[in-house]
Amino acid sequence: MSNKYYLLRRNQETFVGPHNLSELVSLYKSKRCSTNDEVSGSTGPWVYLRNRDELEKHYPEMVGIFHGAVPKENLVSAYEKYEPKPRKGSSFLTLTLVAVVLLGVAAAGYYSYYRRQSDALNRVMRYHRAQDYSRAMNIMRTDAALVDKMRASLASAKEWLPVLRTFAFWDDTKPKPALMVAIREQSAVKTPANCSRASWRKIWRASMSSWEEVLTQQKLISAHWSLLLSWDTLWLRERTVPNWHYPNSYEHGCFLSAYNAFVGLSLPDNSFATVIRERIMWQARALASTSDSHRTIHPSSASPLLVWNCMEQSNDLKTLDACRRILKNARRTPLVIYSQEKYHWNRLRIIAAQIRKDGSTNSSIPSLASRTDSYNAIDYSDIVGYLVNINSQKK
Amino acid sequence: MTNIRMFGETSVGVVRDSNQDSVFYDERVQAGVVADGIGGRKGGDIASGIVIQEFARFIQGRKARMPAEQAPELYAALLEDINAKIYSFGERYREMSGLGTTATAIQFIGQQAFIPHCGDSRAYLFTRDHLFQLTIDHNVASSIHHGWIDRSAVPQNTKRSVLTRGIGLSPTVEVDVYHLSIAAGQIFLLCSDGLSDMVDDRRILKILHKNKHATHHLPSLLIEEACARGGRDNITVLTCEVASL
């Protein structure tokens, strides 16, 4: 076996190997590398595997593997699977036999590849159903062909949609715009068309210059970042949307991308950045929590965003009212007025939770002036249903 | 825990009067960076110095224990922030307008290495007595090869080594972050073009092969080799040996 090793580069960012030639053959056959990858030998140039001319120039021993040609004689020593030339004067019968054998080998190879990919797919689905997302995603991360196949077949195989949705938001270090479009469907509230981490990084960075103005004047603006900060954490956490497992909705995935992008930012050293950081950190903590009960932390300032944290953390009406009183003497800015809506929604939540505890009837749950949030268009009916159902299960 | 041994050195070279390269590394947090201030412009040494200063602050601060999945994002954001700082420095001090630098860094987390990169400094991997250049040079030649720019769009007299990306040259910058799994015995080599322009890869490979068991010598040996071949630029070398996993 050759002791030459080669490194593969994928998407100009990750590496596979180093591998020797027979290992590369095996990778290619099992679709763990493709002609979109680049290859380099020791001190050699990087060449795209799809570029036959460059491969022939720099790594001729690979042409036969990736471009299916019968290798030239002087490449025999490098290429391990050499097909012998047919003898002169071979009969028609021999040629037919050779063709049949080759077809059989191709069919066996295809079946074997199909089986392997089928196995990988089955394992991904099994892990995903068991909520072992790490394992499912590890397989998908290393098998670009599998992901492509799943995406291309979505119309006929809807059962793959939840898995692709997990994948789109899981390894979000590089944007996958085509995948984001394929998995999105309709969003309940206003969200960016591309909710990848990279996209959110740009949004956050572009927004920094407006934080002071928005928070000083306490405006309600229709920017994505501002709307995201107003999303109620219970709504984010407890909605169930068909064909979403993890994240549980597009908005949930969008929030995760926005949060992960935010934590990577170098923040300016001012109170506005602090307020935004406290708000989004609370939202992330509440989203990750499986329980409704949280320790209420008195907000570090009277900013409405932090009062929302206070309200969402409250587990009883007395604490909730104490949160509301923080804004009692505040200027009636759009953010302060909107905070009243948040108060009423959280009041409903707390009362519903108390009813669950002591078994009172459904009719005690207060009604809201409007079930739709006037700023971010969240439809609280989704969650009122959740609260009521929980309530009736307790009877 | 992965044990990484790091050694770095920088030299003004033979021809230049001043050193606009910088290097920084910290074995405790298993991270390092090489920066090459862009020559021909005032302030290259300031730009590379800012990279080192911000990088050091970053890795020695609370983000030093970042989870691996956040590393690409955090490092890309770091270099983008440094870019903004250097660019606005140039805007503020007009006599230094256009100052810039390359930056190639490395961070080991568990059994992975992350390599944030912008410019034409390089990261190589020495493994199984083979040498692979990991990073793509952000210059005209590479950009044409990868299809980022069209050959016809490049003016005729443009040198192929002209940078197409650098830290501080424009208000925003796109940064590559490479990542790969590591193995014991591997050596990562980060260097400025003062080395790679003077010493070809085969010679670098020979030196690495001969001294793979004495990696503390490598930076000075490589610098000496570059100087012996003309030393026309500043030379900076950082080696990181994966001593054990």
XYZ file of C-alpha atoms in Angstrom:
640
model
C 0.000 0.000 0.000
C 1.205 3.504 -0.778
C 2.505 5.496 2.181
C 1.403 8.725 0.549
C -1.271 10.580 2.453
C -3.725 13.163 1.298
C -5.821 15.692 3.113
C -9.333 16.616 2.018
C -10.783 20.061 2.575
C -14.535 20.500 2.652
C -16.360 23.807 2.096
C -12.990 25.532 2.456
C -13.199 25.147 6.213
C -13.056 21.592 7.559
C -10.584 18.817 6.926
C -10.776 15.067 6.571
C -7.715 12.886 6.915
C -4.972 12.479 6.142
C -5.845 9.324 4.242
C -3.987 7.101 1.856
C -5.310 6.317 -1.581
C -7.272 3.194 -0.727
C -8.912 5.006 2.184
C -9.886 7.794 -0.216
C -11.445 5.227 -2.541
C -13.422 3.875 0.374
C -14.533 7.379 1.408
C -15.647 8.168 -2.097
C -17.550 4.921 -2.505
C -19.352 5.470 0.770
C -20.144 9.056 -0.221
C -18.169 10.476 2.676
C -16.370 12.687 0.252
C -17.528 14.233 -2.979
C -16.051 15.933 -5.996
C -16.868 19.283 -4.411
C -14.081 18.646 -1.900
C -10.477 19.672 -2.433
C -7.487 17.388 -2.046
C -3.874 18.113 -1.237
C -0.861 15.889 -1.103
C 2.179 16.684 1.005
C 3.562 20.096 -0.032
C 1.190 19.930 -2.982
C -1.434 22.367 -4.182
C -5.105 22.089 -3.296
C -7.137 20.785 -6.179
C -10.882 20.404 -6.456
C -11.699 16.773 -7.087
C -14.139 17.804 -9.806
C -11.321 19.488 -11.737
C -10.045 16.650 -13.870
C -7.349 18.641 -15.639
C -5.785 19.878 -12.439
C -6.040 16.423 -10.857
C -4.294 14.955 -13.864
C -1.560 17.557 -13.560
C -0.905 17.227 -9.837
C -2.417 13.964 -8.625
C -2.806 11.706 -11.686
C -3.250 8.684 -9.439
C -6.658 10.085 -8.488
C -8.116 10.657 -11.907
C -9.349 7.106 -12.190
C -10.998 7.224 -8.794
C -12.915 10.444 -9.196
C -13.420 10.619 -12.928
C -13.974 6.986 -13.760
C -11.384 6.810 -16.571
C -9.226 3.783 -17.068
C -5.894 4.944 -15.745
C -2.856 5.226 -18.010
C -0.162 2.547 -17.796
C 2.303 4.694 -15.897
C -0.257 5.267 -13.159
C -0.681 1.593 -12.380
C 1.601 1.660 -9.355
C -0.346 4.481 -7.711
C -3.820 3.286 -8.421
C -4.732 0.139 -6.578
C -7.680 -1.029 -8.598
C -6.459 -1.408 -12.105
C -8.754 -2.872 -14.729
C -6.776 -5.025 -17.203
C -7.114 -4.189 -20.911
C -9.203 -6.774 -22.865
C -7.073 -9.162 -24.987
C -7.092 -8.655 -28.770
C -9.478 -10.920 -30.639
C -11.828 -11.519 -27.679
C -15.028 -13.156 -28.660
C -18.453 -11.562 -28.424
C -19.328 -14.039 -25.662
C -16.401 -12.949 -23.531
C -17.308 -9.293 -23.969
C -20.905 -10.000 -23.001
C -19.735 -11.895 -19.943
C -17.502 -9.022 -18.916
C -20.394 -6.566 -19.376
C -22.709 -8.728 -17.273
C -20.097 -9.039 -14.523
C -19.507 -5.290 -14.542
C -23.234 -4.625 -14.380
C -23.497 -7.042 -11.494
C -20.641 -5.339 -9.682
C -22.231 -1.931 -10.302
C -25.592 -3.186 -9.052
C -23.971 -4.704 -5.983
C -22.058 -1.477 -5.405
C -25.198 0.602 -5.750
C -27.136 -1.745 -3.485
C -24.337 -1.641 -0.948
C -24.237 2.178 -1.132
C -28.016 2.304 -0.936
C -27.989 -0.011 2.073
C -25.296 2.056 3.787
C -27.118 5.285 3.201
C -30.359 3.646 4.228
C -28.665 2.458 7.420
C -27.362 5.937 8.129
C -30.808 7.397 7.533
C -32.435 4.823 9.785
C -29.964 5.587 12.539
C -30.535 9.318 12.190
C -34.306 8.856 12.411
C -34.004 6.490 15.354
C -31.752 8.837 17.333
C -33.927 11.826 16.497
C -37.091 10.062 17.641
C -35.314 9.185 20.895
C -34.319 12.867 21.217
C -30.653 11.843 21.062
C -30.053 14.840 18.853
C -26.259 14.875 19.282
C -25.881 11.454 17.741
C -28.317 12.139 14.943
C -26.603 15.412 14.116
C -23.126 13.888 14.249
C -24.106 11.497 11.475
C -25.599 14.260 9.389
C -22.668 16.567 9.959
C -20.315 14.085 8.341
C -22.598 12.992 5.528
C -23.366 15.889 3.229
C -24.848 13.547 0.625
C -27.392 12.263 3.115
C -28.484 15.791 4.017
C -28.788 16.690 0.338
C -30.876 13.608 -0.318
C -33.199 14.360 2.581
C -33.636 17.950 1.497
C -34.284 17.007 -2.119
C -36.890 14.417 -1.126
C -38.823 16.529 1.358
C -41.903 16.759 -0.831
C -42.374 12.997 -0.704
C -40.861 12.250 2.702
C -42.261 14.726 5.215
C -41.028 12.580 8.095
C -37.536 13.954 7.445
C -38.648 17.543 7.958
C -38.261 17.628 11.772
C -34.782 16.138 11.455
C -33.701 18.689 8.872
C -35.092 21.425 11.052
C -32.973 20.261 13.963
C -29.957 20.109 11.671
C -30.540 23.591 10.236
C -30.273 25.105 13.692
C -27.893 22.641 15.280
C -24.511 23.123 13.680
C -25.123 26.703 12.809
C -21.556 27.857 12.364
C -22.011 28.429 8.657
C -25.182 29.657 7.029
C -27.141 27.109 5.051
C -29.516 29.447 3.213
C -30.973 26.768 0.954
C -31.744 24.552 3.929
C -33.213 27.455 5.916
C -35.589 28.187 3.047
C -36.560 24.533 2.678
C -37.434 24.051 6.342
C -39.065 27.352 7.126
C -42.738 27.308 6.093
C -44.775 30.073 7.664
C -43.506 31.931 10.701
C -46.058 33.000 13.305
C -44.395 36.356 13.893
C -42.000 38.609 12.021
C -38.622 36.870 11.686
C -35.671 37.262 9.327
C -35.874 35.182 6.159
C -32.547 33.668 7.109
C -32.361 32.904 10.806
C -28.823 31.570 10.818
C -26.278 32.621 13.374
C -24.241 34.451 10.764
C -27.304 36.404 9.691
C -28.060 37.349 13.294
C -24.523 38.440 13.887
C -24.946 40.982 11.134
C -28.301 42.074 12.545
C -26.884 42.603 16.037
C -23.842 44.448 14.802
C -25.941 46.729 12.618
C -28.289 47.388 15.531
C -25.674 48.486 18.061
C -25.666 52.085 16.945
C -29.407 52.342 17.607
C -29.544 50.754 21.064
C -29.067 54.016 22.904
C -31.775 55.833 20.982
C -34.299 53.011 21.207
C -33.777 52.399 24.918
C -33.510 56.056 25.895
C -36.604 57.076 24.013
C -38.185 53.695 24.779
C -39.502 53.277 21.277
C -41.212 50.259 19.841
C -39.517 49.694 16.517
C -40.133 46.965 13.992
C -36.494 45.805 13.816
C -35.959 42.062 14.164
C -33.733 42.384 17.211
C -36.180 44.545 19.066
C -39.121 42.264 18.329
C -37.132 39.218 19.394
C -36.417 40.750 22.771
C -40.158 41.169 23.305
C -40.975 37.500 22.685
C -42.573 35.929 25.704
C -40.495 33.051 27.031
C -43.414 30.813 27.924
C -44.774 31.199 24.409
C -41.389 30.365 22.949
C -40.917 27.362 25.182
C -44.306 25.714 25.217
C -45.787 26.126 21.761
C -46.174 22.965 19.771
C -45.918 23.333 16.044
C -46.378 20.328 13.722
C -43.160 18.799 12.390
C -40.958 20.718 14.806
C -39.312 18.676 17.559
C -36.143 20.526 18.427
C -36.205 23.447 18.148
C -39.941 23.379 18.845
C -40.693 26.074 16.248
C -39.017 28.296 13.702
C -39.165 31.143 16.199
C -37.457 28.988 18.825
C -34.685 28.165 16.342
C -34.449 31.800 15.373
C -34.070 32.786 18.997
C -31.307 30.217 19.510
C -29.416 31.600 16.504
C -29.896 35.167 17.722
C -28.755 34.275 21.232
C -25.702 32.327 20.046
C -24.764 35.186 17.763
C -25.225 37.674 20.576
C -22.973 35.867 23.046
C -20.176 36.042 20.509
C -20.320 39.806 20.226
C -17.885 42.189 21.757
C -20.313 44.515 23.500
C -19.869 48.232 24.022
C -19.302 49.158 27.618
C -22.569 50.958 28.370
C -25.837 50.456 30.190
C -27.833 49.859 27.003
C -25.755 46.821 26.115
C -26.134 45.616 29.691
C -29.913 45.862 29.547
C -30.120 43.983 26.269
C -27.725 41.343 27.511
C -29.728 40.816 30.690
C -32.954 40.493 28.730
C -31.674 37.975 26.205
C -29.778 35.967 28.831
C -32.983 35.641 30.843
C -34.933 34.578 27.757
C -32.305 31.910 27.001
C -32.330 30.612 30.585
C -36.098 30.432 30.682
C -36.163 28.679 27.327
C -33.737 26.053 28.511
C -35.576 25.460 31.741
C -38.155 22.694 32.005
C -39.848 24.228 34.966
C -42.064 27.258 35.306
C -40.548 28.255 38.566
C -37.660 30.669 38.609
C -36.008 32.681 41.248
C -37.209 36.227 40.826
C -34.379 38.661 40.544
C -35.114 42.279 41.076
C -34.126 44.121 37.889
C -30.889 46.045 38.020
C -32.565 49.075 36.491
C -36.027 50.398 35.695
C -35.731 49.605 32.032
C -38.965 48.060 30.706
C -36.982 45.163 29.201
C -35.778 44.168 32.653
C -39.233 44.636 34.111
C -40.413 42.078 31.518
C -37.809 39.686 32.939
C -39.171 40.366 36.379
C -42.739 39.711 35.248
C -41.870 36.521 33.391
C -39.979 35.234 36.408
C -42.858 35.920 38.802
C -44.777 32.955 40.174
C -47.369 34.800 42.214
C -49.476 37.902 41.779
C -47.834 39.779 44.618
C -44.405 39.505 42.980
C -45.892 40.338 39.601
C -47.476 43.476 40.986
C -44.179 44.451 42.564
C -42.583 44.184 39.121
C -45.274 46.354 37.605
C -44.841 49.003 40.304
C -41.255 49.583 39.188
C -42.717 51.423 36.190
C -45.433 53.145 38.191
C -43.938 56.609 37.934
C -42.177 56.110 34.628
C -42.841 58.339 31.636
C -45.621 56.856 29.493
C -43.430 55.907 26.593
C -44.431 53.263 24.038
C -42.333 50.636 25.854
C -43.947 51.429 29.215
C -47.457 51.297 27.749
C -46.637 47.999 26.082
C -45.394 46.649 29.400
C -48.981 46.812 30.625
C -49.915 44.228 28.022
C -47.102 42.043 29.280
C -48.432 42.458 32.794
C -51.907 41.252 31.836
C -50.547 38.272 29.967
C -48.348 37.229 32.891
C -51.251 37.700 35.260
C -53.237 35.216 33.209
C -50.307 32.809 33.277
C -49.925 32.965 37.039
C -53.619 32.553 37.731
C -53.790 29.560 35.400
C -50.832 28.022 37.210
C -52.467 28.583 40.587
C -55.645 26.971 39.339
C -53.601 23.957 38.283
C -52.265 23.703 41.796
C -55.505 23.984 43.715
C -57.837 22.399 41.129
C -60.296 25.258 40.580
C -62.341 25.470 37.386
C -61.369 26.792 33.985
C -63.709 29.720 34.213
C -61.437 31.463 36.729
C -58.799 32.152 34.091
C -59.052 35.854 33.218
C -59.584 36.879 29.627
C -57.175 39.146 27.806
C -58.272 42.324 26.024
C -56.819 40.828 22.896
C -55.244 37.446 22.390
C -52.717 38.909 19.926
C -49.757 40.912 21.131
C -50.039 44.439 19.751
C -46.291 44.745 19.142
C -44.871 41.413 18.066
C -48.155 39.765 16.911
C -47.733 36.710 19.134
C -51.019 34.869 19.323
C -51.416 33.901 22.947
C -54.264 31.525 22.045
C -51.529 28.935 21.422
C -50.498 29.084 25.031
C -53.853 29.707 26.606
C -54.787 26.358 25.093
C -51.706 24.807 26.709
C -52.573 26.281 30.092
C -56.191 25.163 29.858
C -55.220 21.651 28.780
C -52.812 21.307 31.628
C -55.581 22.526 33.855
C -58.093 19.971 32.655
C -55.594 17.139 32.938
C -55.257 17.893 36.596
C -58.945 17.304 37.265
C -6.341 16.774 28.755
C -4.627 17.631 25.462
C -1.058 18.755 25.959
C 0.152 21.356 23.464
C 3.717 22.679 23.389
C 4.084 26.065 21.764
C 7.115 28.044 20.659
C 7.162 31.298 18.778
C 9.669 33.814 17.486
C 9.773 36.836 15.270
C 12.638 38.469 13.430
C 13.096 41.683 11.449
C 14.836 39.624 8.719
C 17.885 40.764 6.756
C 16.670 43.630 4.631
C 14.007 45.520 6.551
C 14.627 48.231 9.147
C 11.718 47.492 11.399
C 9.586 44.560 12.366
C 5.893 44.894 11.600
C 5.173 41.286 12.481
C 3.871 40.217 15.848
C 3.341 36.882 17.572
C 1.568 35.897 20.754
C 0.796 32.565 22.343
C -0.343 31.176 25.657
C 0.171 27.488 26.354
C -2.180 27.515 29.322
C -5.164 28.369 27.131
C -3.619 26.628 24.090
C -4.009 29.543 21.722
C -1.744 31.723 19.651
C -1.691 34.199 16.791
C 0.642 35.510 14.100
C 0.067 38.928 12.576
C 1.949 40.574 9.715
C 1.497 44.326 9.467
C 0.953 45.242 5.868
C 4.171 46.614 4.456
C 4.340 49.732 2.359
C 1.871 51.479 4.615
C 2.479 53.415 7.803
C 1.162 51.782 10.906
C 1.574 48.121 9.969
C 3.279 47.488 13.279
C 0.482 49.282 15.121
C -2.111 47.171 13.338
C -0.381 43.883 14.109
C 0.148 45.074 17.666
C -3.585 45.718 18.060
C -4.315 42.172 16.892
C -1.985 40.761 19.539
C -3.313 43.008 22.269
C -6.977 42.212 21.560
C -6.292 38.538 21.037
C -4.423 38.280 24.307
C -7.228 40.048 26.124
C -9.782 37.745 24.542
C -8.125 34.438 25.275
C -7.064 35.360 28.754
C -10.520 36.656 29.599
C -13.651 34.685 30.392
C -14.056 33.331 26.880
C -10.913 31.229 27.179
C -13.039 28.208 28.172
C -15.461 28.463 25.289
C -17.325 25.361 24.123
C -15.975 24.042 20.846
C -19.199 24.657 18.933
C -19.012 28.381 19.731
C -15.366 28.802 18.797
C -15.777 29.592 15.076
C -18.429 32.184 15.784
C -16.547 33.777 18.672
C -13.286 33.982 16.778
C -14.880 35.311 13.618
C -16.561 37.968 15.731
C -13.272 38.758 17.475
C -11.422 39.362 14.234
C -14.299 41.404 12.862
C -14.200 43.574 15.973
C -10.449 43.993 15.690
C -10.951 44.927 12.066
C -13.410 47.631 13.061
C -10.987 48.970 15.686
C -8.044 49.142 13.292
C -10.128 50.632 10.517
C -11.507 53.356 12.727
C -7.975 54.009 14.032
C -6.952 54.674 10.456
C -9.942 56.932 9.942
C -9.087 58.913 13.060
C -5.371 59.294 12.268
C -5.356 60.159 8.615
C -1.618 59.805 8.215
C -2.117 56.117 8.953
C -5.144 55.663 6.815
C -5.050 52.249 5.154
C -3.095 50.535 7.923
C -3.738 46.860 8.072
C -2.469 43.450 9.015
C -2.927 39.786 8.393
C -3.985 37.530 11.240
C -3.748 33.767 11.522
C -4.533 32.273 14.880
C -5.020 28.870 16.442
C -7.054 27.655 19.388
C -7.048 24.089 20.648
C -10.190 22.899 22.385
C -10.242 19.268 23.444
C -9.237 17.260 20.412
C -9.956 19.952 17.888
C -8.065 22.871 16.491
C -9.694 26.062 15.253
C -7.818 28.358 12.923
C -9.257 31.849 12.364
C -7.540 33.406 9.385
C -7.440 36.512 7.262
C -4.647 37.508 4.884
C -1.625 35.690 3.543
C 0.055 34.465 6.690
C -0.302 30.718 6.788
C -1.109 27.719 8.927
C 0.417 24.388 8.024
C -0.106 20.916 9.435
C 2.828 18.545 9.758
C 1.579 14.996 10.253
C 2.916 11.539 9.341
C 5.944 13.266 7.822
C 3.684 15.112 5.404
C 3.162 18.858 5.231
C -0.176 20.398 4.274
C -0.982 24.085 3.961
C -4.317 24.443 5.721
C -5.192 28.069 5.069
C -6.082 29.693 1.783
C -3.989 32.772 0.997
C -6.242 35.770 0.596
C -4.455 37.150 -2.416
C -5.210 37.673 -6.067
C -3.810 34.323 -7.221
C -5.848 32.322 -4.725
C -8.964 34.346 -5.298
C -8.844 33.580 -8.996
C -8.162 29.901 -8.335
C -11.168 29.612 -6.028
C -13.406 31.593 -8.309
C -13.908 34.464 -5.852
C -12.853 36.971 -8.483
C -12.801 36.751 -12.222
C -9.413 36.796 -13.933
C -10.720 39.381 -16.390
C -11.619 41.706 -13.515
C -8.000 41.962 -12.387
C -5.950 44.767 -14.002
C -3.080 43.426 -16.063
C -0.175 44.642 -13.996
C -1.552 43.485 -10.686
C 0.819 41.220 -8.811
C -0.693 37.878 -7.956
C 0.495 38.236 -4.377
C -1.566 41.371 -3.709
C -3.852 40.883 -0.728
C -7.576 40.670 -1.303
C -8.429 40.522 2.379
C -6.771 41.933 5.469
C -7.657 43.148 8.920
C -8.284 46.883 9.029
C -8.376 47.549 5.308
C -12.114 48.137 5.066
C -15.057 48.697 7.445
C -16.017 45.029 7.389
C -14.037 41.905 6.695
C -14.792 38.288 6.016
C -12.818 35.882 8.146
C -12.287 32.169 7.551
C -12.300 29.836 10.526
C -10.966 26.384 9.784
C -11.378 23.450 12.100
C -10.119 19.913 12.272
C -9.556 17.041 14.636
C -6.031 16.671 15.939
C -3.815 13.707 16.711
C -0.799 13.236 18.939
C 2.489 13.932 17.248
C 1.125 16.533 14.875
C 2.789 19.930 14.606
C 0.913 23.028 13.527
C 3.024 25.764 12.042
C 1.796 29.337 11.755
C 3.989 31.792 9.912
C 4.074 35.114 8.136
C 4.895 35.262 4.438
C 8.420 36.239 5.393
C 8.962 32.514 5.860
C 6.746 31.022 3.158
C 7.986 33.412 0.451
C 11.633 32.670 1.175
C 11.564 28.959 2.012
C 9.610 26.559 -0.147
C 7.312 23.989 1.407
C 9.627 21.058 0.695
C 12.423 22.693 2.613
C 10.074 23.538 5.477
C 8.995 19.898 5.492
C 12.609 18.722 5.725
C 13.330 21.011 8.647
C 10.194 19.895 10.456
C 10.962 16.246 9.812
C 14.494 16.569 11.132
C 13.454 18.444 14.243
C 10.089 16.976 15.079
C 11.450 15.702 18.391
C 12.959 19.044 19.333
C 10.224 21.476 18.438
C 11.615 24.225 20.662
C 14.298 24.730 18.009
C 11.921 24.992 15.115
C 11.083 28.718 15.121
C 14.720 29.801 15.203
C 15.762 27.185 12.633
C 13.058 28.253 10.227
C 13.863 31.920 10.703
C 17.546 31.205 10.091
C 16.651 29.364 6.910
C 14.574 32.299 5.662
C 17.384 34.737 6.460
C 19.924 32.507 4.725
C 17.801 32.698 1.594
C 17.607 36.460 1.598
C 15.349 37.367 4.510
C 13.660 40.069 2.449
C 10.782 40.501 4.858
C 10.046 40.199 8.564
C 9.760 36.553 9.585
C 7.499 35.137 12.263
C 6.976 31.523 13.215
C 4.760 29.855 15.795
C 4.844 26.086 16.265
C 2.297 24.073 18.234
C 3.097 20.450 18.912
C 0.299 18.112 19.968
C 2.405 16.343 22.566
C -0.403 14.104 23.797
C -4.183 13.799 23.774
